[in-house]
Amino acid sequence: MKRKVPGTSIRKAVKKSHPHLRFGKNADMMIYLNCVLFLKALAAEATLEAQSSKQRSIQETHVTAVAQRVLDQFKG
C-alpha cells in the first residue's frame, strides 16, 4: 500500500503533543487510517444533516452539528 503521508510526519506530529509515547512498527499507518475513517464518517454524517435540512451541499453548520456525535463514536 502506497503511503499518502510519510510516517515520519505523523510520528513528529504525535511526538510533539505526546513526547512520552513510544511507537510500534506500523503505528503511523494505523493513525493515518484512523484519521481517514474519521473524516469519512464526519463527511457522511454532515451529508445526512445537509439532506435533512433540504440543502445539496455541506456547510460549516452541518459539520459542527454532527462533529461531537462523530467524535463520541471514535473515542477509544
Tab-separated table of N, CA and C in Angstrom:
chain	number	residue	atom	x	y	z
A	1	MET	N	0.840	-1.176	0.000
A	1	MET	CA	0.000	0.000	0.000
A	1	MET	C	0.887	1.242	0.000
A	2	LYS	N	0.643	2.113	-0.935
A	2	LYS	CA	1.420	3.339	-1.011
A	2	LYS	C	0.953	4.316	0.048
A	3	ARG	N	1.895	4.897	0.748
A	3	ARG	CA	1.561	5.832	1.820
A	3	ARG	C	1.256	7.215	1.245
A	4	LYS	N	0.208	7.822	1.738
A	4	LYS	CA	-0.158	9.170	1.318
A	4	LYS	C	0.602	10.220	2.123
A	5	VAL	N	0.865	9.905	3.383
A	5	VAL	CA	1.583	10.816	4.269
A	5	VAL	C	2.801	10.060	4.796
A	6	PRO	N	3.983	10.662	4.739
A	6	PRO	CA	5.163	9.970	5.263
A	6	PRO	C	5.014	9.673	6.755
A	7	GLY	N	5.461	8.499	7.150
A	7	GLY	CA	5.363	8.080	8.534
A	7	GLY	C	6.086	9.011	9.488
A	8	THR	N	7.189	9.594	9.019
A	8	THR	CA	7.935	10.499	9.898
A	8	THR	C	7.129	11.743	10.238
A	9	SER	N	6.322	12.213	9.308
A	9	SER	CA	5.493	13.394	9.579
A	9	SER	C	4.459	13.106	10.662
A	10	ILE	N	3.854	11.928	10.584
A	10	ILE	CA	2.868	11.545	11.592
A	10	ILE	C	3.541	11.376	12.939
A	11	ARG	N	4.688	10.694	12.946
A	11	ARG	CA	5.404	10.474	14.209
A	11	ARG	C	5.818	11.790	14.856
A	12	LYS	N	6.313	12.732	14.063
A	12	LYS	CA	6.717	14.038	14.598
A	12	LYS	C	5.528	14.787	15.180
A	13	ALA	N	4.406	14.747	14.483
A	13	ALA	CA	3.219	15.457	14.958
A	13	ALA	C	2.726	14.885	16.280
A	14	VAL	N	2.725	13.568	16.402
A	14	VAL	CA	2.261	12.943	17.640
A	14	VAL	C	3.276	13.141	18.751
A	15	LYS	N	4.561	13.018	18.436
A	15	LYS	CA	5.606	13.207	19.452
A	15	LYS	C	5.612	14.636	19.993
A	16	LYS	N	5.222	15.585	19.160
A	16	LYS	CA	5.189	16.969	19.597
A	16	LYS	C	4.154	17.177	20.700
A	17	SER	N	3.005	16.517	20.576
A	17	SER	CA	1.962	16.695	21.576
A	17	SER	C	2.040	15.660	22.700
A	18	HIS	N	2.645	14.499	22.428
A	18	HIS	CA	2.770	13.431	23.431
A	18	HIS	C	4.195	12.871	23.399
A	19	PRO	N	5.164	13.574	23.960
A	19	PRO	CA	6.564	13.136	23.836
A	19	PRO	C	6.890	11.845	24.580
A	20	HIS	N	6.067	11.424	25.506
A	20	HIS	CA	6.353	10.241	26.293
A	20	HIS	C	5.932	8.942	25.602
A	21	LEU	N	5.195	9.010	24.500
A	21	LEU	CA	4.695	7.811	23.834
A	21	LEU	C	5.774	7.129	22.999
A	22	ARG	N	5.706	5.797	22.956
A	22	ARG	CA	6.581	5.011	22.099
A	22	ARG	C	5.729	4.393	21.005
A	23	PHE	N	6.294	4.260	19.807
A	23	PHE	CA	5.558	3.770	18.655
A	23	PHE	C	5.976	2.361	18.293
A	24	GLY	N	4.989	1.579	17.866
A	24	GLY	CA	5.246	0.258	17.317
A	24	GLY	C	5.606	0.377	15.847
A	25	LYS	N	5.739	-0.770	15.207
A	25	LYS	CA	6.193	-0.813	13.823
A	25	LYS	C	5.251	-0.092	12.856
A	26	ASN	N	3.962	-0.342	12.945
A	26	ASN	CA	3.002	0.236	11.998
A	26	ASN	C	2.053	1.228	12.658
A	27	ALA	N	2.472	1.846	13.725
A	27	ALA	CA	1.592	2.766	14.440
A	27	ALA	C	1.239	3.977	13.588
A	28	ASP	N	2.183	4.471	12.813
A	28	ASP	CA	1.911	5.645	11.986
A	28	ASP	C	0.848	5.345	10.930
A	29	MET	N	0.879	4.140	10.363
A	29	MET	CA	-0.134	3.772	9.377
A	29	MET	C	-1.507	3.636	10.036
A	30	MET	N	-1.560	3.089	11.235
A	30	MET	CA	-2.837	2.955	11.942
A	30	MET	C	-3.417	4.328	12.301
A	31	ILE	N	-2.565	5.270	12.687
A	31	ILE	CA	-3.015	6.633	12.982
A	31	ILE	C	-3.587	7.274	11.727
A	32	TYR	N	-2.892	7.092	10.604
A	32	TYR	CA	-3.354	7.648	9.339
A	32	TYR	C	-4.711	7.051	8.941
A	33	LEU	N	-4.843	5.735	9.054
A	33	LEU	CA	-6.101	5.082	8.690
A	33	LEU	C	-7.242	5.523	9.596
A	34	ASN	N	-6.951	5.713	10.875
A	34	ASN	CA	-7.978	6.184	11.805
A	34	ASN	C	-8.442	7.593	11.432
A	35	CYS	N	-7.516	8.445	11.028
A	35	CYS	CA	-7.881	9.803	10.592
A	35	CYS	C	-8.748	9.761	9.337
A	36	VAL	N	-8.408	8.894	8.398
A	36	VAL	CA	-9.193	8.777	7.167
A	36	VAL	C	-10.603	8.286	7.470
A	37	LEU	N	-10.711	7.280	8.345
A	37	LEU	CA	-12.031	6.770	8.718
A	37	LEU	C	-12.860	7.830	9.439
A	38	PHE	N	-12.205	8.621	10.284
A	38	PHE	CA	-12.910	9.693	10.985
A	38	PHE	C	-13.453	10.729	9.999
A	39	LEU	N	-12.618	11.154	9.060
A	39	LEU	CA	-13.063	12.155	8.093
A	39	LEU	C	-14.189	11.620	7.202
A	40	LYS	N	-14.099	10.340	6.857
A	40	LYS	CA	-15.154	9.746	6.037
A	40	LYS	C	-16.477	9.706	6.803
A	41	ALA	N	-16.427	9.330	8.072
A	41	ALA	CA	-17.641	9.291	8.886
A	41	ALA	C	-18.202	10.694	9.106
A	42	LEU	N	-17.313	11.665	9.324
A	42	LEU	CA	-17.747	13.049	9.514
A	42	LEU	C	-18.431	13.580	8.260
A	43	ALA	N	-17.865	13.294	7.100
A	43	ALA	CA	-18.471	13.741	5.842
A	43	ALA	C	-19.821	13.075	5.607
A	44	ALA	N	-19.923	11.788	5.926
A	44	ALA	CA	-21.192	11.081	5.729
A	44	ALA	C	-22.282	11.637	6.639
A	45	GLU	N	-21.957	11.871	7.890
A	45	GLU	CA	-22.938	12.419	8.825
A	45	GLU	C	-23.335	13.849	8.441
A	46	ALA	N	-22.365	14.637	7.999
A	46	ALA	CA	-22.661	16.008	7.586
A	46	ALA	C	-23.543	16.016	6.336
A	47	THR	N	-23.334	15.050	5.457
A	47	THR	CA	-24.179	14.934	4.266
A	47	THR	C	-25.621	14.627	4.660
A	48	LEU	N	-25.795	13.716	5.605
A	48	LEU	CA	-27.146	13.401	6.075
A	48	LEU	C	-27.802	14.610	6.733
A	49	GLU	N	-27.016	15.362	7.471
A	49	GLU	CA	-27.534	16.584	8.113
A	49	GLU	C	-27.962	17.605	7.061
A	50	ALA	N	-27.156	17.742	5.999
A	50	ALA	CA	-27.494	18.680	4.929
A	50	ALA	C	-28.753	18.240	4.200
A	51	GLN	N	-28.897	16.942	3.975
A	51	GLN	CA	-30.082	16.439	3.295
A	51	GLN	C	-31.336	16.624	4.140
A	52	SER	N	-31.188	16.487	5.450
A	52	SER	CA	-32.356	16.667	6.315
A	52	SER	C	-32.804	18.126	6.371
A	53	SER	N	-31.866	19.043	6.127
A	53	SER	CA	-32.245	20.451	6.081
A	53	SER	C	-32.503	20.917	4.649
A	54	LYS	N	-32.648	19.952	3.734
A	54	LYS	CA	-33.021	20.197	2.334
A	54	LYS	C	-32.030	21.092	1.600
A	55	GLN	N	-30.745	20.841	1.850
A	55	GLN	CA	-29.685	21.538	1.123
A	55	GLN	C	-28.831	20.504	0.405
A	56	ARG	N	-28.253	20.901	-0.713
A	56	ARG	CA	-27.492	19.953	-1.527
A	56	ARG	C	-26.018	19.895	-1.167
A	57	SER	N	-25.498	20.920	-0.545
A	57	SER	CA	-24.071	20.930	-0.222
A	57	SER	C	-23.865	21.023	1.288
A	58	ILE	N	-22.725	20.520	1.720
A	58	ILE	CA	-22.373	20.548	3.138
A	58	ILE	C	-21.836	21.936	3.475
A	59	GLN	N	-22.320	22.484	4.555
A	59	GLN	CA	-21.831	23.764	5.038
A	59	GLN	C	-21.212	23.580	6.414
A	60	GLU	N	-20.554	24.613	6.888
A	60	GLU	CA	-19.889	24.559	8.182
A	60	GLU	C	-20.861	24.215	9.309
A	61	THR	N	-22.060	24.712	9.227
A	61	THR	CA	-23.049	24.450	10.275
A	61	THR	C	-23.403	22.963	10.361
A	62	HIS	N	-23.414	22.289	9.209
A	62	HIS	CA	-23.713	20.863	9.201
A	62	HIS	C	-22.592	20.068	9.863
A	63	VAL	N	-21.366	20.455	9.582
A	63	VAL	CA	-20.220	19.748	10.163
A	63	VAL	C	-20.165	19.967	11.673
A	64	THR	N	-20.374	21.188	12.113
A	64	THR	CA	-20.328	21.450	13.550
A	64	THR	C	-21.488	20.786	14.284
A	65	ALA	N	-22.620	20.617	13.597
A	65	ALA	CA	-23.771	19.977	14.229
A	65	ALA	C	-23.524	18.498	14.509
A	66	VAL	N	-22.748	17.832	13.666
A	66	VAL	CA	-22.521	16.395	13.833
A	66	VAL	C	-21.144	16.059	14.389
A	67	ALA	N	-20.301	17.049	14.582
A	67	ALA	CA	-18.918	16.788	14.989
A	67	ALA	C	-18.837	16.064	16.331
A	68	GLN	N	-19.570	16.486	17.314
A	68	GLN	CA	-19.495	15.862	18.634
A	68	GLN	C	-19.994	14.424	18.602
A	69	ARG	N	-21.031	14.176	17.834
A	69	ARG	CA	-21.572	12.828	17.723
A	69	ARG	C	-20.549	11.872	17.093
A	70	VAL	N	-19.854	12.341	16.053
A	70	VAL	CA	-18.844	11.507	15.398
A	70	VAL	C	-17.629	11.333	16.305
A	71	LEU	N	-17.248	12.384	17.006
A	71	LEU	CA	-16.128	12.260	17.947
A	71	LEU	C	-16.424	11.244	19.038
A	72	ASP	N	-17.655	11.213	19.502
A	72	ASP	CA	-18.035	10.235	20.528
A	72	ASP	C	-17.925	8.801	19.997
A	73	GLN	N	-18.197	8.607	18.726
A	73	GLN	CA	-18.082	7.283	18.138
A	73	GLN	C	-16.625	6.810	18.063
A	74	PHE	N	-15.695	7.745	17.910
A	74	PHE	CA	-14.291	7.394	17.717
A	74	PHE	C	-13.461	7.429	19.002
A	75	LYS	N	-14.077	7.719	20.119
A	75	LYS	CA	-13.316	7.682	21.375
A	75	LYS	C	-13.018	6.242	21.729
A	76	GLY	N	-11.796	6.022	22.193
A	76	GLY	CA	-11.393	4.644	22.483
A	76	GLY	C	-11.213	4.324	23.884
